[in-house]
CSV table of C-alpha atoms in Angstrom, one decimal:
chain,number,residue,atom,x,y,z
F,188,UNK,CA,0.0,0.0,0.5
F,189,UNK,CA,2.9,2.1,0.5
F,190,UNK,CA,3.0,3.6,-3.6
F,191,UNK,CA,-0.5,3.9,-3.9
F,192,UNK,CA,-0.7,7.5,-5.6
F,193,UNK,CA,-4.7,8.2,-4.2
F,194,UNK,CA,-5.3,10.7,-6.7
F,195,UNK,CA,-6.0,7.9,-9.5
F,196,UNK,CA,-9.1,6.8,-8.4
F,197,UNK,CA,-11.2,8.2,-5.4
F,198,UNK,CA,-12.5,5.2,-4.7
F,199,UNK,CA,-9.4,3.8,-3.6
F,200,UNK,CA,-7.8,6.8,-2.7
F,201,UNK,CA,-10.0,6.2,0.5
F,202,UNK,CA,-9.3,2.5,1.2
F,203,UNK,CA,-5.9,2.8,0.3
F,204,UNK,CA,-5.8,6.4,3.5
F,205,UNK,CA,-7.6,4.1,5.4
F,206,UNK,CA,-6.0,1.2,5.3
F,207,UNK,CA,-2.5,2.9,6.2
F,208,UNK,CA,-4.4,5.1,8.8
F,209,UNK,CA,-5.4,2.2,10.6
F,210,UNK,CA,-2.5,0.0,10.2
F,211,UNK,CA,-0.4,2.8,11.8
F,212,UNK,CA,-2.6,4.0,14.5
F,213,UNK,CA,-3.6,0.1,16.0
F,214,UNK,CA,0.8,0.5,16.2
F,215,UNK,CA,1.0,3.2,17.9
F,216,UNK,CA,-1.5,2.5,20.2
F,217,UNK,CA,-0.4,-1.1,20.4
F,218,UNK,CA,2.9,0.2,21.4
F,219,UNK,CA,1.2,2.7,24.2
F,220,UNK,CA,0.1,0.4,25.7
F,221,UNK,CA,2.4,-2.7,25.4
F,222,UNK,CA,2.9,-3.8,29.1
F,223,UNK,CA,6.6,-3.1,30.1
F,224,UNK,CA,9.1,-6.7,30.1
F,225,UNK,CA,8.9,-9.0,32.4
F,226,UNK,CA,12.8,-8.9,34.7
F,227,UNK,CA,14.5,-11.8,33.5
F,228,UNK,CA,14.3,-15.2,36.2
F,229,UNK,CA,17.5,-15.0,38.4
F,230,UNK,CA,20.1,-17.7,36.9
F,231,UNK,CA,22.4,-20.2,39.0
F,232,UNK,CA,25.2,-19.9,36.8
F,233,UNK,CA,27.0,-17.5,39.3
F,234,UNK,CA,26.9,-20.0,42.1
F,235,UNK,CA,28.3,-23.4,40.3
F,236,UNK,CA,31.9,-22.8,40.4
F,237,UNK,CA,33.2,-21.6,37.8
F,238,UNK,CA,34.9,-24.3,35.1
F,239,UNK,CA,39.4,-23.9,34.1
F,240,UNK,CA,39.2,-22.8,30.8
F,241,UNK,CA,39.8,-26.0,28.0
F,242,UNK,CA,42.7,-25.9,26.0
F,243,UNK,CA,41.8,-25.3,22.4
F,244,UNK,CA,44.5,-26.9,20.2
F,245,UNK,CA,45.0,-26.0,16.7
F,246,UNK,CA,44.6,-28.0,13.8
F,247,UNK,CA,46.9,-29.8,12.4
F,248,UNK,CA,48.9,-28.7,9.3
F,249,UNK,CA,47.8,-31.7,7.1
F,250,UNK,CA,44.3,-30.9,7.4
F,251,UNK,CA,44.2,-27.5,7.1
F,252,UNK,CA,46.4,-28.0,3.6
F,253,UNK,CA,44.1,-30.7,2.2
F,254,UNK,CA,41.3,-28.6,3.1
F,255,UNK,CA,42.4,-25.8,1.1
F,256,UNK,CA,43.2,-28.4,-1.9
F,257,UNK,CA,40.2,-29.3,-1.6
F,258,UNK,CA,38.2,-26.2,-2.2
F,259,UNK,CA,41.2,-24.7,-5.1
F,260,UNK,CA,40.3,-28.6,-6.8
F,261,UNK,CA,38.3,-28.0,-9.9
F,262,UNK,CA,34.7,-28.8,-9.4
F,263,UNK,CA,34.7,-29.2,-5.9
F,264,UNK,CA,32.2,-25.7,-5.7
F,265,UNK,CA,28.6,-25.3,-4.5
F,266,UNK,CA,26.4,-28.5,-6.3
F,267,UNK,CA,24.1,-26.6,-8.3
F,268,UNK,CA,20.7,-26.1,-7.9
F,269,UNK,CA,17.2,-28.1,-9.4
F,270,UNK,CA,16.9,-26.6,-12.6
F,271,UNK,CA,14.1,-24.2,-12.4
F,272,UNK,CA,11.0,-25.3,-13.8
F,273,UNK,CA,9.8,-23.8,-17.1
F,274,UNK,CA,8.0,-20.2,-17.0
F,275,UNK,CA,4.7,-20.7,-18.8
F,276,UNK,CA,4.3,-19.6,-22.1
F,277,UNK,CA,2.5,-16.3,-22.8
F,278,UNK,CA,0.8,-14.9,-25.6
F,279,UNK,CA,3.3,-12.8,-27.4
F,280,UNK,CA,3.3,-9.0,-26.7
F,281,UNK,CA,1.1,-7.2,-28.2
F,282,UNK,CA,-1.4,-9.4,-29.3
F,283,UNK,CA,-5.0,-8.6,-28.7
F,284,UNK,CA,-8.0,-11.5,-28.1
F,285,UNK,CA,-10.0,-12.2,-31.1
F,286,UNK,CA,-13.2,-10.4,-29.9
F,287,UNK,CA,-11.8,-6.8,-29.0
F,288,UNK,CA,-9.8,-6.8,-32.4
F,289,UNK,CA,-12.8,-8.5,-34.2
F,290,UNK,CA,-15.3,-5.3,-32.3
F,291,UNK,CA,-12.9,-2.9,-33.6
F,292,UNK,CA,-12.0,-3.9,-36.8
F,293,UNK,CA,-15.5,-4.5,-37.6
F,294,UNK,CA,-16.2,-0.3,-36.3
F,295,UNK,CA,-18.2,-0.9,-33.2
F,296,UNK,CA,-20.8,1.8,-32.2
F,297,UNK,CA,-18.5,4.5,-32.1
F,298,UNK,CA,-21.3,6.7,-30.2
F,299,UNK,CA,-21.1,4.2,-27.8
F,300,UNK,CA,-17.4,4.6,-27.1
F,301,UNK,CA,-17.5,8.1,-26.8
F,302,UNK,CA,-20.5,7.6,-23.8
F,303,UNK,CA,-18.6,5.5,-21.9
F,304,UNK,CA,-15.4,7.7,-22.4
F,305,UNK,CA,-17.4,10.9,-21.4
F,306,UNK,CA,-18.5,8.6,-18.1
F,307,UNK,CA,-15.1,7.8,-17.3
F,308,UNK,CA,-13.4,11.2,-17.7
F,309,UNK,CA,-16.6,12.9,-15.2
F,310,UNK,CA,-15.6,10.3,-13.0
F,311,UNK,CA,-12.2,10.3,-13.2
F,312,UNK,CA,-12.8,14.5,-12.3
F,313,UNK,CA,-14.0,13.7,-8.5
F,314,UNK,CA,-12.0,13.6,-6.0
F,315,UNK,CA,-11.0,14.1,-2.2
F,316,UNK,CA,-9.5,16.8,-1.4
F,317,UNK,CA,-7.3,16.1,0.9
F,318,UNK,CA,-6.0,13.2,-0.3
F,319,UNK,CA,-3.1,14.2,-2.1
F,320,UNK,CA,0.2,12.4,-2.3
F,321,UNK,CA,1.1,9.4,-1.1
F,322,UNK,CA,-1.3,7.0,0.6
F,323,UNK,CA,0.7,5.8,3.2
F,324,UNK,CA,2.2,8.8,3.8
F,325,UNK,CA,-1.4,10.9,3.8
F,326,UNK,CA,-2.4,8.0,6.4
F,327,UNK,CA,-0.1,8.1,8.6
F,328,UNK,CA,-0.2,12.2,9.1
F,329,UNK,CA,-3.7,10.9,10.2
F,330,UNK,CA,-2.9,8.7,12.5
F,331,UNK,CA,-0.9,10.5,14.7
F,332,UNK,CA,-3.3,13.6,14.7
F,333,UNK,CA,-5.8,11.1,15.6
F,334,UNK,CA,-3.4,9.2,18.1
F,335,UNK,CA,-3.0,12.6,20.5
F,336,UNK,CA,-7.0,13.1,19.9
F,337,UNK,CA,-7.2,15.2,17.2
F,338,UNK,CA,-10.2,13.9,14.7
F,339,UNK,CA,-10.1,16.9,12.5
F,340,UNK,CA,-8.7,15.3,9.3
F,341,UNK,CA,-10.5,11.7,9.4
F,342,UNK,CA,-13.6,13.9,10.0
F,343,UNK,CA,-12.6,16.4,7.0
F,344,UNK,CA,-12.2,13.2,4.6
F,345,UNK,CA,-15.5,11.9,5.9
F,346,UNK,CA,-17.8,15.1,4.6
F,347,UNK,CA,-15.2,15.1,0.8
F,348,UNK,CA,-15.5,11.5,1.2
F,349,UNK,CA,-19.1,11.9,0.9
F,350,UNK,CA,-19.2,14.9,-1.3
F,351,UNK,CA,-17.5,13.0,-3.9
F,352,UNK,CA,-20.2,10.1,-3.1
F,353,UNK,CA,-23.0,12.3,-4.6
F,354,UNK,CA,-21.7,13.4,-7.2
F,355,UNK,CA,-20.8,10.0,-8.0
F,356,UNK,CA,-24.7,9.0,-7.3
F,357,UNK,CA,-25.6,12.1,-10.1
F,358,UNK,CA,-23.8,10.8,-13.6
F,359,UNK,CA,-26.0,8.9,-16.0
F,360,UNK,CA,-23.1,6.4,-17.2
F,361,UNK,CA,-24.1,4.4,-20.5
F,362,UNK,CA,-25.9,0.7,-20.3
F,363,UNK,CA,-22.2,-1.1,-20.3
F,364,UNK,CA,-20.9,0.7,-17.3
F,365,UNK,CA,-24.9,0.3,-15.0
F,366,UNK,CA,-23.4,-2.2,-13.5
F,367,UNK,CA,-19.6,-0.7,-12.5
F,368,UNK,CA,-21.3,2.5,-11.5
F,369,UNK,CA,-24.2,0.9,-9.5
F,370,UNK,CA,-20.6,-1.2,-8.1
F,371,UNK,CA,-19.4,2.3,-6.9
F,372,UNK,CA,-21.8,3.7,-5.4
F,373,UNK,CA,-22.3,0.9,-3.1
F,374,UNK,CA,-18.1,0.3,-2.2
F,375,UNK,CA,-18.2,4.2,-1.6
F,376,UNK,CA,-21.4,4.1,1.3
F,377,UNK,CA,-18.7,1.0,2.0
F,378,UNK,CA,-15.7,2.8,2.6
F,379,UNK,CA,-17.9,6.0,4.6
F,380,UNK,CA,-19.1,3.7,6.8
F,381,UNK,CA,-15.4,2.2,7.4
F,382,UNK,CA,-14.1,5.7,8.4
F,383,UNK,CA,-16.9,6.8,10.5
F,384,UNK,CA,-16.5,3.5,12.6
F,385,UNK,CA,-12.6,4.4,12.7
F,386,UNK,CA,-14.2,8.3,13.9
F,387,UNK,CA,-16.4,5.7,16.8
F,388,UNK,CA,-13.2,3.7,17.6
F,389,UNK,CA,-11.4,6.6,18.6
F,390,UNK,CA,-13.6,8.1,20.7
F,391,UNK,CA,-15.1,5.4,22.3
F,392,UNK,CA,-12.9,4.4,25.6
F,393,UNK,CA,-11.9,1.1,24.0
F,394,UNK,CA,-10.1,2.0,20.5
F,395,UNK,CA,-7.5,-0.9,20.5
F,396,UNK,CA,-10.2,-3.0,19.9
F,397,UNK,CA,-12.7,-2.1,17.8
F,398,UNK,CA,-9.9,-1.2,15.6
F,399,UNK,CA,-10.0,-4.7,15.1
F,400,UNK,CA,-13.6,-4.7,13.2
F,401,UNK,CA,-12.9,-1.8,11.5
F,402,UNK,CA,-9.9,-3.3,9.5
F,403,UNK,CA,-11.3,-6.0,8.6
F,404,UNK,CA,-13.7,-4.3,7.3
F,405,UNK,CA,-11.2,-2.1,5.5
F,406,UNK,CA,-9.8,-5.8,4.1
F,407,UNK,CA,-12.4,-6.4,2.7
F,408,UNK,CA,-13.7,-3.0,1.2
F,409,UNK,CA,-9.8,-2.9,-0.5
F,410,UNK,CA,-10.7,-6.9,-2.7
F,411,UNK,CA,-13.6,-4.8,-3.3
F,412,UNK,CA,-12.1,-1.7,-5.1
F,413,UNK,CA,-9.5,-4.1,-6.9
F,414,UNK,CA,-12.3,-6.0,-8.9
F,415,UNK,CA,-14.2,-2.6,-10.2
F,416,UNK,CA,-10.4,-1.3,-10.9
F,417,UNK,CA,-10.5,-4.7,-13.1
F,418,UNK,CA,-13.6,-4.5,-14.4
F,419,UNK,CA,-13.0,-0.8,-15.3
F,420,UNK,CA,-9.5,-2.0,-17.0
F,421,UNK,CA,-12.0,-4.9,-18.5
F,422,UNK,CA,-14.8,-1.8,-20.2
F,423,UNK,CA,-12.0,0.7,-21.6
F,424,UNK,CA,-10.0,-1.9,-23.2
F,425,UNK,CA,-13.7,-3.6,-24.5
F,426,UNK,CA,-13.5,-0.2,-25.9
F,427,UNK,CA,-9.9,1.0,-26.9
F,428,UNK,CA,-10.1,3.3,-24.4
F,429,UNK,CA,-6.9,2.4,-22.5
F,430,UNK,CA,-3.4,5.3,-22.8
């Protein structure tokens, strides 16, 4: 998650920042509440009379010489490892599936392609303003503030995500994007629930216990967002919109 750029898809950005904040926050709170290490139990070594140091006898010169001769003999190197299994054959670079190529070659519906392009262009313009930069750094900054009792950055992210969700729901997707659009709106609803649960956990008397449940939900949301990204890529590839 460290290298996820939060400005390349607001849903994945929300998930990445929330996940990074949860991990950093759980670490900080867990470290602060960890009990001090118990002192080591007393040993009985000091009650036993110390033994006289044993004299170390150097190995015979002939043994050392034989070892050097063996290392210098040809073929005395390390046993070669077993040959790696042959990699699975891959399709030649640039090869396009026949169905997609046939659709492009047959001059598909140009108006539908333009509608799909316009829809994704509108989606890409919806951003969460507070998410700029790297997901890990943004999440760590938020976690540090939450650990100090400052929830203002989290509250701001919740408001901006609510605004992004409203703008996404107001879009009218073309037919090929209807299912993707519906799932995107539902995923943003889940993302908002994760953010609100994180805020509720920080306001509770036992935040560490509640963070475990929030982390589980955030991981499930991340898997859902990754599936959505694959579906978006498949639609764009179908209509030749990949850049």
